[in-house]
């Protein structure tokens, strides 16, 4: 079984991915948070740095692009190809209002004929390029009934992998994944299908495989941020311990301090990690609060060290999604 690390804007930056791949081998591919390719055909410095080969050494990266314009997408494909990336992912899932109202991300799912035309142009353009296209999608915008029509479009093109997060745009990340609608993809999609959503524990994976036994690949986001050793655990390996988590955390911190030039730019990102990782430490609410309230690097380091020293990781903890 293959495991993919989901893109998470603001969380899975290159510092995180590098540290993760060093500490926890087992992830087949890491997906970059979306690069918002726009009409001006330019990338922000942060985006360029995130996909630079020298910042991803040893990591199999699939850069993700957010656009609804085929020419802009092909421009972005070329940008990625010249950096050595052989597969590029299209974001059809971002639910945020600013993205959605511009008809991008999940907003692109509102205009099926435009999506069809987009793919036609893109796959024409790909004939002269040595790059594969992967797609990450939701099952619709407002109504699960939309899924059938979407599936029909996806079937028409040689998409290298179709990653399905079975929620509607209106669900954002709430509620249960809609496995009845996912079943349609599972039964009918002829290409390579990847399941994504709410895999946090071995029992979540077992339940998925009971219902969809031919699943070969799953993509995991929040469950892996909460427990960076999750893939190892899913493969029957050892649970994570305080020392290992601390060493990993410290490496992410040091890499980010260097990449983002100091604590001011790093603070929010480290605290966002704790939003998920904190679930491993039930009963350590006071220590977790100290981390949240730390306003200097010294305070932050001291608060994190105290948690790693005194907190107890619960192997049975089920992180939130
Ligand atoms: C904070 C946050 C940021 C995300 N950023 C992206 C993104 O940049 N691109 C994308 O395709 N999905 C993004 N997602 C969605 C995840 O990749 C994933 O599809 C979703 O979290 C469901 O999988 P999970 O339950 O394993 O986390 C984001 C999700 C969260 C919570």
PDB file of N, CA, C and O in Angstrom, residues 199-263:
ATOM      1  N   UNK A 199      -8.141   9.704   7.769  1.00  0.00           N
ATOM      2  CA  UNK A 199      -7.404   8.513   8.220  1.00  0.00           C
ATOM      3  C   UNK A 199      -6.468   8.979   9.345  1.00  0.00           C
ATOM      4  O   UNK A 199      -5.529   9.736   9.119  1.00  0.00           O
ATOM      5  N   UNK A 200      -6.763   8.535  10.560  1.00  0.00           N
ATOM      6  CA  UNK A 200      -5.990   8.977  11.729  1.00  0.00           C
ATOM      7  C   UNK A 200      -5.393   7.826  12.513  1.00  0.00           C
ATOM      8  O   UNK A 200      -4.469   8.002  13.281  1.00  0.00           O
ATOM      9  N   UNK A 201      -5.967   6.632  12.336  1.00  0.00           N
ATOM     10  CA  UNK A 201      -5.561   5.490  13.160  1.00  0.00           C
ATOM     11  C   UNK A 201      -5.595   4.223  12.303  1.00  0.00           C
ATOM     12  O   UNK A 201      -6.254   4.188  11.262  1.00  0.00           O
ATOM     13  N   UNK A 202      -4.930   3.149  12.789  1.00  0.00           N
ATOM     14  CA  UNK A 202      -5.028   1.879  12.058  1.00  0.00           C
ATOM     15  C   UNK A 202      -6.473   1.426  11.898  1.00  0.00           C
ATOM     16  O   UNK A 202      -6.829   0.855  10.877  1.00  0.00           O
ATOM     17  N   UNK A 203      -7.328   1.721  12.867  1.00  0.00           N
ATOM     18  CA  UNK A 203      -8.702   1.228  12.704  1.00  0.00           C
ATOM     19  C   UNK A 203      -9.430   2.016  11.618  1.00  0.00           C
ATOM     20  O   UNK A 203     -10.283   1.466  10.918  1.00  0.00           O
ATOM     21  N   UNK A 204      -9.080   3.297  11.429  1.00  0.00           N
ATOM     22  CA  UNK A 204      -9.671   4.050  10.299  1.00  0.00           C
ATOM     23  C   UNK A 204      -9.275   3.394   8.974  1.00  0.00           C
ATOM     24  O   UNK A 204     -10.090   3.244   8.065  1.00  0.00           O
ATOM     25  N   UNK A 205      -7.991   3.004   8.877  1.00  0.00           N
ATOM     26  CA  UNK A 205      -7.528   2.397   7.617  1.00  0.00           C
ATOM     27  C   UNK A 205      -8.189   1.033   7.408  1.00  0.00           C
ATOM     28  O   UNK A 205      -8.618   0.698   6.306  1.00  0.00           O
ATOM     29  N   UNK A 206      -8.287   0.277   8.502  1.00  0.00           N
ATOM     30  CA  UNK A 206      -8.925  -1.053   8.378  1.00  0.00           C
ATOM     31  C   UNK A 206     -10.360  -0.918   7.903  1.00  0.00           C
ATOM     32  O   UNK A 206     -10.815  -1.654   7.019  1.00  0.00           O
ATOM     33  N   UNK A 207     -11.070   0.069   8.460  1.00  0.00           N
ATOM     34  CA  UNK A 207     -12.478   0.262   8.065  1.00  0.00           C
ATOM     35  C   UNK A 207     -12.558   0.634   6.582  1.00  0.00           C
ATOM     36  O   UNK A 207     -13.417   0.127   5.854  1.00  0.00           O
ATOM     37  N   UNK A 208     -11.632   1.468   6.137  1.00  0.00           N
ATOM     38  CA  UNK A 208     -11.638   1.859   4.719  1.00  0.00           C
ATOM     39  C   UNK A 208     -11.407   0.635   3.831  1.00  0.00           C
ATOM     40  O   UNK A 208     -12.095   0.425   2.830  1.00  0.00           O
ATOM     41  N   UNK A 209     -10.438  -0.191   4.257  1.00  0.00           N
ATOM     42  CA  UNK A 209     -10.082  -1.355   3.432  1.00  0.00           C
ATOM     43  C   UNK A 209     -11.161  -2.443   3.466  1.00  0.00           C
ATOM     44  O   UNK A 209     -11.308  -3.207   2.522  1.00  0.00           O
ATOM     45  N   UNK A 210     -11.915  -2.480   4.565  1.00  0.00           N
ATOM     46  CA  UNK A 210     -13.040  -3.435   4.605  1.00  0.00           C
ATOM     47  C   UNK A 210     -14.066  -3.068   3.536  1.00  0.00           C
ATOM     48  O   UNK A 210     -14.566  -3.914   2.819  1.00  0.00           O
ATOM     49  N   UNK A 211     -14.301  -1.775   3.440  1.00  0.00           N
ATOM     50  CA  UNK A 211     -15.333  -1.353   2.470  1.00  0.00           C
ATOM     51  C   UNK A 211     -14.785  -1.270   1.048  1.00  0.00           C
ATOM     52  O   UNK A 211     -15.493  -1.544   0.091  1.00  0.00           O
ATOM     53  N   UNK A 212     -13.497  -0.861   0.934  1.00  0.00           N
ATOM     54  CA  UNK A 212     -12.899  -0.676  -0.395  1.00  0.00           C
ATOM     55  C   UNK A 212     -11.593  -1.472  -0.476  1.00  0.00           C
ATOM     56  O   UNK A 212     -10.492  -0.904  -0.455  1.00  0.00           O
ATOM     57  N   UNK A 213     -11.704  -2.813  -0.536  1.00  0.00           N
ATOM     58  CA  UNK A 213     -10.514  -3.663  -0.377  1.00  0.00           C
ATOM     59  C   UNK A 213      -9.460  -3.495  -1.463  1.00  0.00           C
ATOM     60  O   UNK A 213      -8.301  -3.840  -1.231  1.00  0.00           O
ATOM     61  N   UNK A 214      -9.835  -2.962  -2.625  1.00  0.00           N
ATOM     62  CA  UNK A 214      -8.813  -2.808  -3.677  1.00  0.00           C
ATOM     63  C   UNK A 214      -8.056  -1.482  -3.582  1.00  0.00           C
ATOM     64  O   UNK A 214      -7.321  -1.141  -4.506  1.00  0.00           O
ATOM     65  N   UNK A 215      -8.246  -0.765  -2.505  1.00  0.00           N
ATOM     66  CA  UNK A 215      -7.542   0.517  -2.353  1.00  0.00           C
ATOM     67  C   UNK A 215      -6.038   0.276  -2.318  1.00  0.00           C
ATOM     68  O   UNK A 215      -5.563  -0.541  -1.521  1.00  0.00           O
ATOM     69  N   UNK A 216      -5.321   0.990  -3.183  1.00  0.00           N
ATOM     70  CA  UNK A 216      -3.867   0.791  -3.229  1.00  0.00           C
ATOM     71  C   UNK A 216      -3.114   1.975  -2.649  1.00  0.00           C
ATOM     72  O   UNK A 216      -1.972   1.851  -2.232  1.00  0.00           O
ATOM     73  N   UNK A 217      -3.770   3.143  -2.660  1.00  0.00           N
ATOM     74  CA  UNK A 217      -3.071   4.356  -2.235  1.00  0.00           C
ATOM     75  C   UNK A 217      -4.014   5.229  -1.413  1.00  0.00           C
ATOM     76  O   UNK A 217      -5.160   5.436  -1.814  1.00  0.00           O
ATOM     77  N   UNK A 218      -3.498   5.726  -0.293  1.00  0.00           N
ATOM     78  CA  UNK A 218      -4.271   6.718   0.457  1.00  0.00           C
ATOM     79  C   UNK A 218      -3.404   7.947   0.689  1.00  0.00           C
ATOM     80  O   UNK A 218      -2.178   7.848   0.836  1.00  0.00           O
ATOM     81  N   UNK A 219      -4.070   9.087   0.700  1.00  0.00           N
ATOM     82  CA  UNK A 219      -3.393  10.346   1.021  1.00  0.00           C
ATOM     83  C   UNK A 219      -3.853  10.769   2.408  1.00  0.00           C
ATOM     84  O   UNK A 219      -5.042  10.685   2.723  1.00  0.00           O
ATOM     85  N   UNK A 220      -2.878  11.208   3.232  1.00  0.00           N
ATOM     86  CA  UNK A 220      -3.211  11.590   4.616  1.00  0.00           C
ATOM     87  C   UNK A 220      -2.668  12.981   4.900  1.00  0.00           C
ATOM     88  O   UNK A 220      -1.523  13.300   4.550  1.00  0.00           O
ATOM     89  N   UNK A 221      -3.481  13.810   5.543  1.00  0.00           N
ATOM     90  CA  UNK A 221      -3.053  15.154   5.926  1.00  0.00           C
ATOM     91  C   UNK A 221      -3.011  15.314   7.436  1.00  0.00           C
ATOM     92  O   UNK A 221      -1.995  15.057   8.087  1.00  0.00           O
ATOM     93  N   UNK A 222      -4.173  15.674   8.003  1.00  0.00           N
ATOM     94  CA  UNK A 222      -4.195  16.040   9.424  1.00  0.00           C
ATOM     95  C   UNK A 222      -3.739  14.911  10.343  1.00  0.00           C
ATOM     96  O   UNK A 222      -3.064  15.166  11.345  1.00  0.00           O
ATOM     97  N   UNK A 223      -4.061  13.673   9.985  1.00  0.00           N
ATOM     98  CA  UNK A 223      -3.649  12.536  10.823  1.00  0.00           C
ATOM     99  C   UNK A 223      -2.130  12.435  10.911  1.00  0.00           C
ATOM    100  O   UNK A 223      -1.578  12.069  11.955  1.00  0.00           O
ATOM    101  N   UNK A 224      -1.447  12.778   9.824  1.00  0.00           N
ATOM    102  CA  UNK A 224       0.023  12.696   9.807  1.00  0.00           C
ATOM    103  C   UNK A 224       0.656  13.885  10.527  1.00  0.00           C
ATOM    104  O   UNK A 224       1.756  13.767  11.074  1.00  0.00           O
ATOM    105  N   UNK A 225      -0.026  15.031  10.482  1.00  0.00           N
ATOM    106  CA  UNK A 225       0.512  16.182  11.217  1.00  0.00           C
ATOM    107  C   UNK A 225       0.383  15.895  12.718  1.00  0.00           C
ATOM    108  O   UNK A 225       1.300  16.152  13.502  1.00  0.00           O
ATOM    109  N   UNK A 226      -0.766  15.318  13.102  1.00  0.00           N
ATOM    110  CA  UNK A 226      -0.972  14.995  14.517  1.00  0.00           C
ATOM    111  C   UNK A 226       0.038  13.960  14.985  1.00  0.00           C
ATOM    112  O   UNK A 226       0.634  14.081  16.054  1.00  0.00           O
ATOM    113  N   UNK A 227       0.248  12.935  14.175  1.00  0.00           N
ATOM    114  CA  UNK A 227       1.172  11.862  14.527  1.00  0.00           C
ATOM    115  C   UNK A 227       2.091  11.603  13.340  1.00  0.00           C
ATOM    116  O   UNK A 227       1.759  10.838  12.440  1.00  0.00           O
ATOM    117  N   UNK A 228       3.273  12.257  13.347  1.00  0.00           N
ATOM    118  CA  UNK A 228       4.141  12.160  12.169  1.00  0.00           C
ATOM    119  C   UNK A 228       4.609  10.734  11.874  1.00  0.00           C
ATOM    120  O   UNK A 228       5.070  10.453  10.766  1.00  0.00           O
ATOM    121  N   UNK A 229       4.465   9.817  12.850  1.00  0.00           N
ATOM    122  CA  UNK A 229       4.864   8.425  12.613  1.00  0.00           C
ATOM    123  C   UNK A 229       3.680   7.586  12.140  1.00  0.00           C
ATOM    124  O   UNK A 229       3.774   6.349  12.100  1.00  0.00           O
ATOM    125  N   UNK A 230       2.583   8.228  11.749  1.00  0.00           N
ATOM    126  CA  UNK A 230       1.366   7.465  11.446  1.00  0.00           C
ATOM    127  C   UNK A 230       1.575   6.412  10.351  1.00  0.00           C
ATOM    128  O   UNK A 230       1.075   5.296  10.470  1.00  0.00           O
ATOM    129  N   UNK A 231       2.336   6.754   9.309  1.00  0.00           N
ATOM    130  CA  UNK A 231       2.509   5.766   8.229  1.00  0.00           C
ATOM    131  C   UNK A 231       3.206   4.519   8.776  1.00  0.00           C
ATOM    132  O   UNK A 231       2.809   3.390   8.497  1.00  0.00           O
ATOM    133  N   UNK A 232       4.227   4.730   9.596  1.00  0.00           N
ATOM    134  CA  UNK A 232       4.931   3.584  10.195  1.00  0.00           C
ATOM    135  C   UNK A 232       3.961   2.741  11.033  1.00  0.00           C
ATOM    136  O   UNK A 232       3.955   1.513  10.942  1.00  0.00           O
ATOM    137  N   UNK A 233       3.133   3.414  11.807  1.00  0.00           N
ATOM    138  CA  UNK A 233       2.172   2.709  12.660  1.00  0.00           C
ATOM    139  C   UNK A 233       1.162   1.949  11.788  1.00  0.00           C
ATOM    140  O   UNK A 233       0.823   0.801  12.064  1.00  0.00           O
ATOM    141  N   UNK A 234       0.734   2.587  10.708  1.00  0.00           N
ATOM    142  CA  UNK A 234      -0.229   1.915   9.813  1.00  0.00           C
ATOM    143  C   UNK A 234       0.391   0.689   9.160  1.00  0.00           C
ATOM    144  O   UNK A 234      -0.306  -0.248   8.784  1.00  0.00           O
ATOM    145  N   UNK A 235       1.727   0.712   9.037  1.00  0.00           N
ATOM    146  CA  UNK A 235       2.406  -0.442   8.439  1.00  0.00           C
ATOM    147  C   UNK A 235       2.796  -1.477   9.490  1.00  0.00           C
ATOM    148  O   UNK A 235       3.568  -2.388   9.215  1.00  0.00           O
ATOM    149  N   UNK A 236       2.305  -1.291  10.696  1.00  0.00           N
ATOM    150  CA  UNK A 236       2.555  -2.269  11.760  1.00  0.00           C
ATOM    151  C   UNK A 236       3.796  -1.951  12.584  1.00  0.00           C
ATOM    152  O   UNK A 236       4.214  -2.767  13.409  1.00  0.00           O
ATOM    153  N   UNK A 237       4.388  -0.780  12.380  1.00  0.00           N
ATOM    154  CA  UNK A 237       5.613  -0.417  13.100  1.00  0.00           C
ATOM    155  C   UNK A 237       5.334   0.218  14.451  1.00  0.00           C
ATOM    156  O   UNK A 237       4.189   0.328  14.893  1.00  0.00           O
ATOM    157  N   UNK A 238       6.432   0.677  15.060  1.00  0.00           N
ATOM    158  CA  UNK A 238       6.392   1.181  16.436  1.00  0.00           C
ATOM    159  C   UNK A 238       5.636   2.497  16.572  1.00  0.00           C
ATOM    160  O   UNK A 238       5.713   3.351  15.673  1.00  0.00           O
ATOM    161  N   UNK A 239       4.985   2.655  17.707  1.00  0.00           N
ATOM    162  CA  UNK A 239       4.352   3.942  18.035  1.00  0.00           C
ATOM    163  C   UNK A 239       5.432   4.987  18.289  1.00  0.00           C
ATOM    164  O   UNK A 239       6.558   4.647  18.660  1.00  0.00           O
ATOM    165  N   UNK A 240       5.083   6.228  18.144  1.00  0.00           N
ATOM    166  CA  UNK A 240       6.051   7.305  18.375  1.00  0.00           C
ATOM    167  C   UNK A 240       6.225   7.530  19.886  1.00  0.00           C
ATOM    168  O   UNK A 240       5.291   7.317  20.663  1.00  0.00           O
ATOM    169  N   UNK A 241       7.447   7.908  20.278  1.00  0.00           N
ATOM    170  CA  UNK A 241       7.709   8.216  21.680  1.00  0.00           C
ATOM    171  C   UNK A 241       8.071   9.687  21.831  1.00  0.00           C
ATOM    172  O   UNK A 241       8.323  10.385  20.838  1.00  0.00           O
ATOM    173  N   UNK A 242       8.134  10.142  23.108  1.00  0.00           N
ATOM    174  CA  UNK A 242       8.429  11.558  23.358  1.00  0.00           C
ATOM    175  C   UNK A 242       9.738  12.006  22.721  1.00  0.00           C
ATOM    176  O   UNK A 242       9.824  13.067  22.115  1.00  0.00           O
ATOM    177  N   UNK A 243      10.798  11.150  22.883  1.00  0.00           N
ATOM    178  CA  UNK A 243      12.127  11.551  22.420  1.00  0.00           C
ATOM    179  C   UNK A 243      12.148  11.733  20.915  1.00  0.00           C
ATOM    180  O   UNK A 243      12.694  12.709  20.388  1.00  0.00           O
ATOM    181  N   UNK A 244      11.523  10.795  20.220  1.00  0.00           N
ATOM    182  CA  UNK A 244      11.515  10.857  18.751  1.00  0.00           C
ATOM    183  C   UNK A 244      10.706  12.067  18.270  1.00  0.00           C
ATOM    184  O   UNK A 244      11.121  12.797  17.362  1.00  0.00           O
ATOM    185  N   UNK A 245       9.559  12.287  18.914  1.00  0.00           N
ATOM    186  CA  UNK A 245       8.728  13.433  18.501  1.00  0.00           C
ATOM    187  C   UNK A 245       9.460  14.749  18.781  1.00  0.00           C
ATOM    188  O   UNK A 245       9.429  15.680  17.981  1.00  0.00           O
ATOM    189  N   UNK A 246      10.164  14.776  19.925  1.00  0.00           N
ATOM    190  CA  UNK A 246      10.900  15.994  20.266  1.00  0.00           C
ATOM    191  C   UNK A 246      12.010  16.265  19.240  1.00  0.00           C
ATOM    192  O   UNK A 246      12.180  17.388  18.779  1.00  0.00           O
ATOM    193  N   UNK A 247      12.742  15.213  18.888  1.00  0.00           N
ATOM    194  CA  UNK A 247      13.844  15.400  17.920  1.00  0.00           C
ATOM    195  C   UNK A 247      13.284  15.889  16.583  1.00  0.00           C
ATOM    196  O   UNK A 247      13.844  16.795  15.947  1.00  0.00           O
ATOM    197  N   UNK A 248      12.162  15.329  16.169  1.00  0.00           N
ATOM    198  CA  UNK A 248      11.536  15.756  14.915  1.00  0.00           C
ATOM    199  C   UNK A 248      11.060  17.206  15.021  1.00  0.00           C
ATOM    200  O   UNK A 248      11.335  18.041  14.150  1.00  0.00           O
ATOM    201  N   UNK A 249      10.370  17.502  16.106  1.00  0.00           N
ATOM    202  CA  UNK A 249       9.870  18.869  16.314  1.00  0.00           C
ATOM    203  C   UNK A 249      11.019  19.870  16.286  1.00  0.00           C
ATOM    204  O   UNK A 249      10.938  20.926  15.646  1.00  0.00           O
ATOM    205  N   UNK A 250      12.115  19.523  16.979  1.00  0.00           N
ATOM    206  CA  UNK A 250      13.244  20.457  17.052  1.00  0.00           C
ATOM    207  C   UNK A 250      13.849  20.681  15.676  1.00  0.00           C
ATOM    208  O   UNK A 250      14.274  21.789  15.343  1.00  0.00           O
ATOM    209  N   UNK A 251      13.870  19.613  14.868  1.00  0.00           N
ATOM    210  CA  UNK A 251      14.430  19.775  13.521  1.00  0.00           C
ATOM    211  C   UNK A 251      13.528  20.678  12.659  1.00  0.00           C
ATOM    212  O   UNK A 251      14.015  21.537  11.922  1.00  0.00           O
ATOM    213  N   UNK A 252      12.218  20.492  12.770  1.00  0.00           N
ATOM    214  CA  UNK A 252      11.297  21.375  12.018  1.00  0.00           C
ATOM    215  C   UNK A 252      11.512  22.817  12.478  1.00  0.00           C
ATOM    216  O   UNK A 252      11.627  23.745  11.663  1.00  0.00           O
ATOM    217  N   UNK A 253      11.595  23.006  13.787  1.00  0.00           N
ATOM    218  CA  UNK A 253      11.775  24.366  14.332  1.00  0.00           C
ATOM    219  C   UNK A 253      13.060  25.002  13.794  1.00  0.00           C
ATOM    220  O   UNK A 253      13.043  26.124  13.290  1.00  0.00           O
ATOM    221  N   UNK A 254      14.170  24.264  13.885  1.00  0.00           N
ATOM    222  CA  UNK A 254      15.457  24.835  13.442  1.00  0.00           C
ATOM    223  C   UNK A 254      15.427  25.143  11.952  1.00  0.00           C
ATOM    224  O   UNK A 254      15.904  26.182  11.506  1.00  0.00           O
ATOM    225  N   UNK A 255      14.865  24.224  11.174  1.00  0.00           N
ATOM    226  CA  UNK A 255      14.806  24.457   9.720  1.00  0.00           C
ATOM    227  C   UNK A 255      13.952  25.689   9.414  1.00  0.00           C
ATOM    228  O   UNK A 255      14.289  26.484   8.548  1.00  0.00           O
ATOM    229  N   UNK A 256      12.844  25.831  10.122  1.00  0.00           N
ATOM    230  CA  UNK A 256      11.985  26.991   9.859  1.00  0.00           C
ATOM    231  C   UNK A 256      12.635  28.289  10.333  1.00  0.00           C
ATOM    232  O   UNK A 256      12.515  29.321   9.669  1.00  0.00           O
ATOM    233  N   UNK A 257      13.303  28.241  11.477  1.00  0.00           N
ATOM    234  CA  UNK A 257      13.966  29.466  11.957  1.00  0.00           C
ATOM    235  C   UNK A 257      14.968  29.951  10.916  1.00  0.00           C
ATOM    236  O   UNK A 257      15.085  31.143  10.657  1.00  0.00           O
ATOM    237  N   UNK A 258      15.679  28.990  10.292  1.00  0.00           N
ATOM    238  CA  UNK A 258      16.666  29.366   9.276  1.00  0.00           C
ATOM    239  C   UNK A 258      15.967  29.838   7.997  1.00  0.00           C
ATOM    240  O   UNK A 258      16.322  30.862   7.421  1.00  0.00           O
ATOM    241  N   UNK A 259      14.923  29.108   7.577  1.00  0.00           N
ATOM    242  CA  UNK A 259      14.276  29.426   6.294  1.00  0.00           C
ATOM    243  C   UNK A 259      13.455  30.714   6.385  1.00  0.00           C
ATOM    244  O   UNK A 259      13.380  31.473   5.426  1.00  0.00           O
ATOM    245  N   UNK A 260      12.836  30.927   7.534  1.00  0.00           N
ATOM    246  CA  UNK A 260      11.903  32.064   7.643  1.00  0.00           C
ATOM    247  C   UNK A 260      12.515  33.232   8.405  1.00  0.00           C
ATOM    248  O   UNK A 260      11.840  34.190   8.767  1.00  0.00           O
ATOM    249  N   UNK A 261      13.798  33.132   8.664  1.00  0.00           N
ATOM    250  CA  UNK A 261      14.561  34.208   9.303  1.00  0.00           C
ATOM    251  C   UNK A 261      13.965  34.659  10.639  1.00  0.00           C
ATOM    252  O   UNK A 261      13.596  35.822  10.796  1.00  0.00           O
ATOM    253  N   UNK A 262      13.886  33.726  11.543  1.00  0.00           N
ATOM    254  CA  UNK A 262      13.543  34.113  12.905  1.00  0.00           C
ATOM    255  C   UNK A 262      12.202  33.604  13.383  1.00  0.00           C
ATOM    256  O   UNK A 262      11.424  33.022  12.635  1.00  0.00           O
ATOM    257  N   UNK A 263      11.953  33.874  14.672  1.00  0.00           N
ATOM    258  CA  UNK A 263      10.786  33.303  15.336  1.00  0.00           C
ATOM    259  C   UNK A 263       9.487  33.984  14.932  1.00  0.00           C
ATOM    260  O   UNK A 263       8.430  33.358  14.883  1.00  0.00           O
TER     261      UNK A 263
END
